[in-house]
Amino acid sequence: MNAAAPDRAYNFAYLDEQTKRMIRRGLLKAVAIPGYQVPFGSREMPLPYGWGTGGIQVTAAIIGLDDTLKVIDQGADDTTNAVSIRRFFARVSDVATTERTDQATIIQTRHRIPEMELREDQIIVYQVPIPEPLRKLEPREAECRKMHAWSEYGVMHVGLYEDIAQWGHIAQTYDYPVMVDERYLMAPSPIPKFDNPKMRRMPALQLFGAGREKRLYAIPPYTEVRSLDFEDHPFEVQRWDEVCGLCGADDSFLDEVILDDRGGHMFVCSDSDHCQRRRAGGHVGPHAAEAPETVA
Amino acid sequence: MTAAWDAESQLLDVDKLNQRFGRIVACRDVTFHLHAGEVLGIVGESGSGKTTLLNCLAGRLPPTSGHIRYAMRGRGLKDIYALSEPERRMLMRTDWGFVTQNPRDALRMGISAGGNVGERLMVNGARHYGQIRAAAHDWLTRVEMDTGRIDDAPATFSGGMQQRLQIAKTLVVKPRLVFMDEPTGGLDVSVQARLLDLLRGLVRDTGVSAVIVTHDLAVARLLADRLMVMKDGEAVEHGLTDQVLDDPHHPYTQLLVSSVLQA
């Protein structure tokens, strides 16, 4: 079936107007209190929990006819989750979709923030599996709410302490906890900590939706976001010894790709749009010639 | 009461404390006070309201009626249940400590010994790994634990070691007042003796005040300056420890003292 043909049996963007209004009210509150988790009446969506039901509802609530949607999963536009969510919105609304970061007005993402710096007229929507950053240390929800209410966040450093005691450095690499505007502790969703610095004072509006846990939160543009650390073990992002095999980038987040069963492997940019545009611009990585079609 | 100290040194002032659970009366008109640097033992049989009283004192259970006033730093005696909840929680993590009978209730079993001791420091704002680590190391030494096990989880420790760890975790923030609920219960006698010896040393060294609930008169004799005997929710007798144990007045106290097996 033609993926782009809109399906008139559904309301625009799938959700009914009342639901979208409810979510927008929640989002307004979330923007007003940066980092605070706002409860909302999460709906059943036609995809399983954990595949982005929260993000898809946020996108459905804010998308309009003149928007251009980009969906990424692990940084790539061509992964199953990204393709099906993009196709879903093409089907239930008439909006244009794109794979280009610079052309999108709404970017729904799972696990990554695009390498390209986002602009003020863009909104990035994160899919969040576990919105509560305190959950691992405090199983009681009522207690977590009190800790948020009174900013009692000292206990978060216990996890970081354990990492240093065990590995000599902070080993947590994703969903790395941040303080938003020096007030609320926030789980940035499972993005690599490589992307944490991008959240700080980002010109674009950042919205977070957790469908199963029924929570919304947000970071307004140009808000201070600080990753937790110790004075003598400051926050650091991942580094790679190699460059992207296809485009030669040395400053992007790299995924390791296995090439054969004899130990052959290469690193490629996880942001497929970034990599594509670099290659179109004439950048060539060390493995560009030998890379199989599926990777390129 | 035994001695007339001046009100200046009062740390805790309990006035006509009552705690009811429906028809059951757990504490009836309990009145006493505690001075800075003093250790009060509360003894009595099971079900006499000792633990309920301790929970009330420690801010964990609002009493049905009566007042508990605590001398806050620079603020004088304040009713702890009239404070806002964040203020009370602040007291609990800075000024107070609570040692439970079962260390597994107070420790994070999946977090290393060092992390457990350091947690109380981090909760109070410590953000320097090296200093937290050094404090944890220091306190493991002070409770006579093998510092080589600083990175092991308490789940791998014996009951006595877990209890030592809990004591280290409680005292690392230098509290002014520690509540202990049967701190040596469930340990064998030789471990108990060493732990008591350790506790006595720590209490004397740090000058911390303590309220210790126990049914073990030997624990009371070793640790407590003063003793309060409870029966059916009432404080039937209190006085200096030696005085109460050597010359018990109330029939129940006499029974309690005479029930102890003489080794």
PDB file of N, CA and C in Angstrom, chain A residues 177-229:
ATOM      1  N   PRO A 177      21.746  11.153  34.354  1.00  0.00           N
ATOM      2  CA  PRO A 177      20.851  12.130  34.991  1.00  0.00           C
ATOM      3  C   PRO A 177      21.357  13.578  34.894  1.00  0.00           C
ATOM      4  N   VAL A 178      20.419  14.488  34.701  1.00  0.00           N
ATOM      5  CA  VAL A 178      20.768  15.909  34.591  1.00  0.00           C
ATOM      6  C   VAL A 178      19.904  16.733  35.536  1.00  0.00           C
ATOM      7  N   MET A 179      20.434  17.896  35.921  1.00  0.00           N
ATOM      8  CA  MET A 179      19.652  18.879  36.656  1.00  0.00           C
ATOM      9  C   MET A 179      19.189  19.920  35.648  1.00  0.00           C
ATOM     10  N   VAL A 180      17.896  20.197  35.651  1.00  0.00           N
ATOM     11  CA  VAL A 180      17.347  21.173  34.717  1.00  0.00           C
ATOM     12  C   VAL A 180      17.112  22.479  35.462  1.00  0.00           C
ATOM     13  N   ASP A 181      17.727  23.545  34.976  1.00  0.00           N
ATOM     14  CA  ASP A 181      17.571  24.868  35.565  1.00  0.00           C
ATOM     15  C   ASP A 181      17.891  24.843  37.059  1.00  0.00           C
ATOM     16  N   GLU A 182      18.790  23.970  37.474  1.00  0.00           N
ATOM     17  CA  GLU A 182      19.214  23.841  38.876  1.00  0.00           C
ATOM     18  C   GLU A 182      18.041  23.586  39.823  1.00  0.00           C
ATOM     19  N   ARG A 183      16.969  22.996  39.310  1.00  0.00           N
ATOM     20  CA  ARG A 183      15.840  22.744  40.194  1.00  0.00           C
ATOM     21  C   ARG A 183      15.386  21.285  40.152  1.00  0.00           C
ATOM     22  N   TYR A 184      15.020  20.790  38.972  1.00  0.00           N
ATOM     23  CA  TYR A 184      14.500  19.429  38.907  1.00  0.00           C
ATOM     24  C   TYR A 184      15.520  18.469  38.305  1.00  0.00           C
ATOM     25  N   LEU A 185      15.622  17.321  38.955  1.00  0.00           N
ATOM     26  CA  LEU A 185      16.438  16.243  38.418  1.00  0.00           C
ATOM     27  C   LEU A 185      15.630  15.573  37.311  1.00  0.00           C
ATOM     28  N   MET A 186      16.284  15.260  36.199  1.00  0.00           N
ATOM     29  CA  MET A 186      15.545  14.739  35.051  1.00  0.00           C
ATOM     30  C   MET A 186      16.298  13.600  34.380  1.00  0.00           C
ATOM     31  N   ALA A 187      15.539  12.574  33.954  1.00  0.00           N
ATOM     32  CA  ALA A 187      16.113  11.515  33.131  1.00  0.00           C
ATOM     33  C   ALA A 187      16.048  11.977  31.680  1.00  0.00           C
ATOM     34  N   PRO A 188      17.172  12.051  30.993  1.00  0.00           N
ATOM     35  CA  PRO A 188      17.147  12.581  29.619  1.00  0.00           C
ATOM     36  C   PRO A 188      16.703  11.539  28.597  1.00  0.00           C
ATOM     37  N   SER A 189      16.067  10.439  29.030  1.00  0.00           N
ATOM     38  CA  SER A 189      15.704   9.311  28.165  1.00  0.00           C
ATOM     39  C   SER A 189      17.005   8.632  27.734  1.00  0.00           C
ATOM     40  N   PRO A 190      16.932   7.456  27.138  1.00  0.00           N
ATOM     41  CA  PRO A 190      18.208   6.713  26.927  1.00  0.00           C
ATOM     42  C   PRO A 190      19.088   7.267  25.812  1.00  0.00           C
ATOM     43  N   ILE A 191      19.306   8.558  25.788  1.00  0.00           N
ATOM     44  CA  ILE A 191      20.288   9.094  24.846  1.00  0.00           C
ATOM     45  C   ILE A 191      21.672   8.836  25.443  1.00  0.00           C
ATOM     46  N   PRO A 192      22.696   8.680  24.601  1.00  0.00           N
ATOM     47  CA  PRO A 192      24.046   8.517  25.152  1.00  0.00           C
ATOM     48  C   PRO A 192      24.455   9.799  25.867  1.00  0.00           C
ATOM     49  N   LYS A 193      25.331   9.670  26.868  1.00  0.00           N
ATOM     50  CA  LYS A 193      25.729  10.898  27.568  1.00  0.00           C
ATOM     51  C   LYS A 193      26.501  11.832  26.645  1.00  0.00           C
ATOM     52  N   PHE A 194      26.958  11.282  25.505  1.00  0.00           N
ATOM     53  CA  PHE A 194      27.572  12.095  24.449  1.00  0.00           C
ATOM     54  C   PHE A 194      26.658  13.258  24.055  1.00  0.00           C
ATOM     55  N   ASP A 195      25.338  13.014  24.116  1.00  0.00           N
ATOM     56  CA  ASP A 195      24.370  14.030  23.696  1.00  0.00           C
ATOM     57  C   ASP A 195      23.952  14.974  24.817  1.00  0.00           C
ATOM     58  N   ASN A 196      24.309  14.648  26.070  1.00  0.00           N
ATOM     59  CA  ASN A 196      23.883  15.506  27.184  1.00  0.00           C
ATOM     60  C   ASN A 196      24.274  16.981  27.006  1.00  0.00           C
ATOM     61  N   PRO A 197      25.530  17.259  26.589  1.00  0.00           N
ATOM     62  CA  PRO A 197      25.895  18.673  26.450  1.00  0.00           C
ATOM     63  C   PRO A 197      25.039  19.415  25.421  1.00  0.00           C
ATOM     64  N   LYS A 198      24.461  18.660  24.445  1.00  0.00           N
ATOM     65  CA  LYS A 198      23.627  19.325  23.435  1.00  0.00           C
ATOM     66  C   LYS A 198      22.324  19.847  24.029  1.00  0.00           C
ATOM     67  N   MET A 199      21.892  19.237  25.156  1.00  0.00           N
ATOM     68  CA  MET A 199      20.627  19.671  25.752  1.00  0.00           C
ATOM     69  C   MET A 199      20.774  21.037  26.403  1.00  0.00           C
ATOM     70  N   ARG A 200      22.003  21.335  26.811  1.00  0.00           N
ATOM     71  CA  ARG A 200      22.241  22.567  27.555  1.00  0.00           C
ATOM     72  C   ARG A 200      22.061  23.772  26.646  1.00  0.00           C
ATOM     73  N   ARG A 201      21.189  24.672  27.037  1.00  0.00           N
ATOM     74  CA  ARG A 201      20.922  25.909  26.305  1.00  0.00           C
ATOM     75  C   ARG A 201      20.635  25.655  24.832  1.00  0.00           C
ATOM     76  N   MET A 202      19.882  24.587  24.542  1.00  0.00           N
ATOM     77  CA  MET A 202      19.515  24.288  23.162  1.00  0.00           C
ATOM     78  C   MET A 202      18.464  25.302  22.685  1.00  0.00           C
ATOM     79  N   PRO A 203      18.624  25.844  21.475  1.00  0.00           N
ATOM     80  CA  PRO A 203      17.636  26.823  20.983  1.00  0.00           C
ATOM     81  C   PRO A 203      16.272  26.190  20.731  1.00  0.00           C
ATOM     82  N   ALA A 204      16.227  24.898  20.436  1.00  0.00           N
ATOM     83  CA  ALA A 204      14.955  24.244  20.134  1.00  0.00           C
ATOM     84  C   ALA A 204      14.238  23.842  21.427  1.00  0.00           C
ATOM     85  N   LEU A 205      12.895  23.742  21.324  1.00  0.00           N
ATOM     86  CA  LEU A 205      12.101  23.264  22.459  1.00  0.00           C
ATOM     87  C   LEU A 205      12.247  21.744  22.558  1.00  0.00           C
ATOM     88  N   GLN A 206      12.484  21.234  23.771  1.00  0.00           N
ATOM     89  CA  GLN A 206      12.631  19.798  23.959  1.00  0.00           C
ATOM     90  C   GLN A 206      11.448  19.265  24.766  1.00  0.00           C
ATOM     91  N   LEU A 207      10.717  18.312  24.162  1.00  0.00           N
ATOM     92  CA  LEU A 207       9.554  17.721  24.835  1.00  0.00           C
ATOM     93  C   LEU A 207       9.799  16.233  25.044  1.00  0.00           C
ATOM     94  N   PHE A 208       9.335  15.737  26.176  1.00  0.00           N
ATOM     95  CA  PHE A 208       9.540  14.325  26.504  1.00  0.00           C
ATOM     96  C   PHE A 208       8.195  13.681  26.804  1.00  0.00           C
ATOM     97  N   GLY A 209       7.957  12.497  26.239  1.00  0.00           N
ATOM     98  CA  GLY A 209       6.712  11.788  26.503  1.00  0.00           C
ATOM     99  C   GLY A 209       6.983  10.349  26.888  1.00  0.00           C
ATOM    100  N   ALA A 210       6.411   9.923  28.030  1.00  0.00           N
ATOM    101  CA  ALA A 210       6.513   8.527  28.469  1.00  0.00           C
ATOM    102  C   ALA A 210       5.100   7.951  28.472  1.00  0.00           C
ATOM    103  N   GLY A 211       4.805   7.070  27.530  1.00  0.00           N
ATOM    104  CA  GLY A 211       3.443   6.566  27.353  1.00  0.00           C
ATOM    105  C   GLY A 211       3.009   5.603  28.433  1.00  0.00           C
ATOM    106  N   ARG A 212       3.845   4.639  28.738  1.00  0.00           N
ATOM    107  CA  ARG A 212       3.457   3.650  29.738  1.00  0.00           C
ATOM    108  C   ARG A 212       3.387   4.281  31.124  1.00  0.00           C
ATOM    109  N   GLU A 213       4.370   5.147  31.437  1.00  0.00           N
ATOM    110  CA  GLU A 213       4.415   5.766  32.756  1.00  0.00           C
ATOM    111  C   GLU A 213       3.537   7.013  32.833  1.00  0.00           C
ATOM    112  N   LYS A 214       2.967   7.409  31.697  1.00  0.00           N
ATOM    113  CA  LYS A 214       2.002   8.516  31.660  1.00  0.00           C
ATOM    114  C   LYS A 214       2.572   9.829  32.217  1.00  0.00           C
ATOM    115  N   ARG A 215       3.737  10.199  31.706  1.00  0.00           N
ATOM    116  CA  ARG A 215       4.379  11.435  32.165  1.00  0.00           C
ATOM    117  C   ARG A 215       4.859  12.259  30.967  1.00  0.00           C
ATOM    118  N   LEU A 216       4.739  13.577  31.112  1.00  0.00           N
ATOM    119  CA  LEU A 216       5.293  14.517  30.137  1.00  0.00           C
ATOM    120  C   LEU A 216       6.285  15.403  30.872  1.00  0.00           C
ATOM    121  N   TYR A 217       7.359  15.787  30.200  1.00  0.00           N
ATOM    122  CA  TYR A 217       8.194  16.852  30.748  1.00  0.00           C
ATOM    123  C   TYR A 217       8.892  17.578  29.606  1.00  0.00           C
ATOM    124  N   ALA A 218       9.515  18.685  29.941  1.00  0.00           N
ATOM    125  CA  ALA A 218      10.024  19.534  28.867  1.00  0.00           C
ATOM    126  C   ALA A 218      11.217  20.357  29.324  1.00  0.00           C
ATOM    127  N   ILE A 219      12.020  20.751  28.361  1.00  0.00           N
ATOM    128  CA  ILE A 219      13.076  21.737  28.603  1.00  0.00           C
ATOM    129  C   ILE A 219      12.830  22.884  27.624  1.00  0.00           C
ATOM    130  N   PRO A 220      12.470  24.064  28.121  1.00  0.00           N
ATOM    131  CA  PRO A 220      12.263  25.193  27.213  1.00  0.00           C
ATOM    132  C   PRO A 220      13.584  25.592  26.547  1.00  0.00           C
ATOM    133  N   PRO A 221      13.520  26.357  25.453  1.00  0.00           N
ATOM    134  CA  PRO A 221      14.752  26.786  24.784  1.00  0.00           C
ATOM    135  C   PRO A 221      15.676  27.536  25.737  1.00  0.00           C
ATOM    136  N   TYR A 222      16.952  27.395  25.511  1.00  0.00           N
ATOM    137  CA  TYR A 222      17.997  28.125  26.250  1.00  0.00           C
ATOM    138  C   TYR A 222      17.919  27.913  27.757  1.00  0.00           C
ATOM    139  N   THR A 223      17.599  26.682  28.178  1.00  0.00           N
ATOM    140  CA  THR A 223      17.553  26.373  29.609  1.00  0.00           C
ATOM    141  C   THR A 223      18.856  25.691  30.013  1.00  0.00           C
ATOM    142  N   GLU A 224      19.290  26.011  31.216  1.00  0.00           N
ATOM    143  CA  GLU A 224      20.517  25.406  31.740  1.00  0.00           C
ATOM    144  C   GLU A 224      20.258  23.932  32.056  1.00  0.00           C
ATOM    145  N   VAL A 225      21.110  23.056  31.558  1.00  0.00           N
ATOM    146  CA  VAL A 225      21.008  21.624  31.841  1.00  0.00           C
ATOM    147  C   VAL A 225      22.400  21.157  32.254  1.00  0.00           C
ATOM    148  N   ARG A 226      22.496  20.595  33.464  1.00  0.00           N
ATOM    149  CA  ARG A 226      23.808  20.200  33.978  1.00  0.00           C
ATOM    150  C   ARG A 226      23.815  18.706  34.285  1.00  0.00           C
ATOM    151  N   SER A 227      24.802  18.002  33.769  1.00  0.00           N
ATOM    152  CA  SER A 227      24.943  16.580  34.067  1.00  0.00           C
ATOM    153  C   SER A 227      25.579  16.431  35.441  1.00  0.00           C
ATOM    154  N   LEU A 228      25.083  15.492  36.240  1.00  0.00           N
ATOM    155  CA  LEU A 228      25.616  15.307  37.595  1.00  0.00           C
ATOM    156  C   LEU A 228      27.049  14.777  37.526  1.00  0.00           C
ATOM    157  N   ASP A 229      27.865  15.164  38.489  1.00  0.00           N
ATOM    158  CA  ASP A 229      29.223  14.623  38.562  1.00  0.00           C
ATOM    159  C   ASP A 229      29.818  14.898  39.943  1.00  0.00           C
TER     160      ASP A 229
END
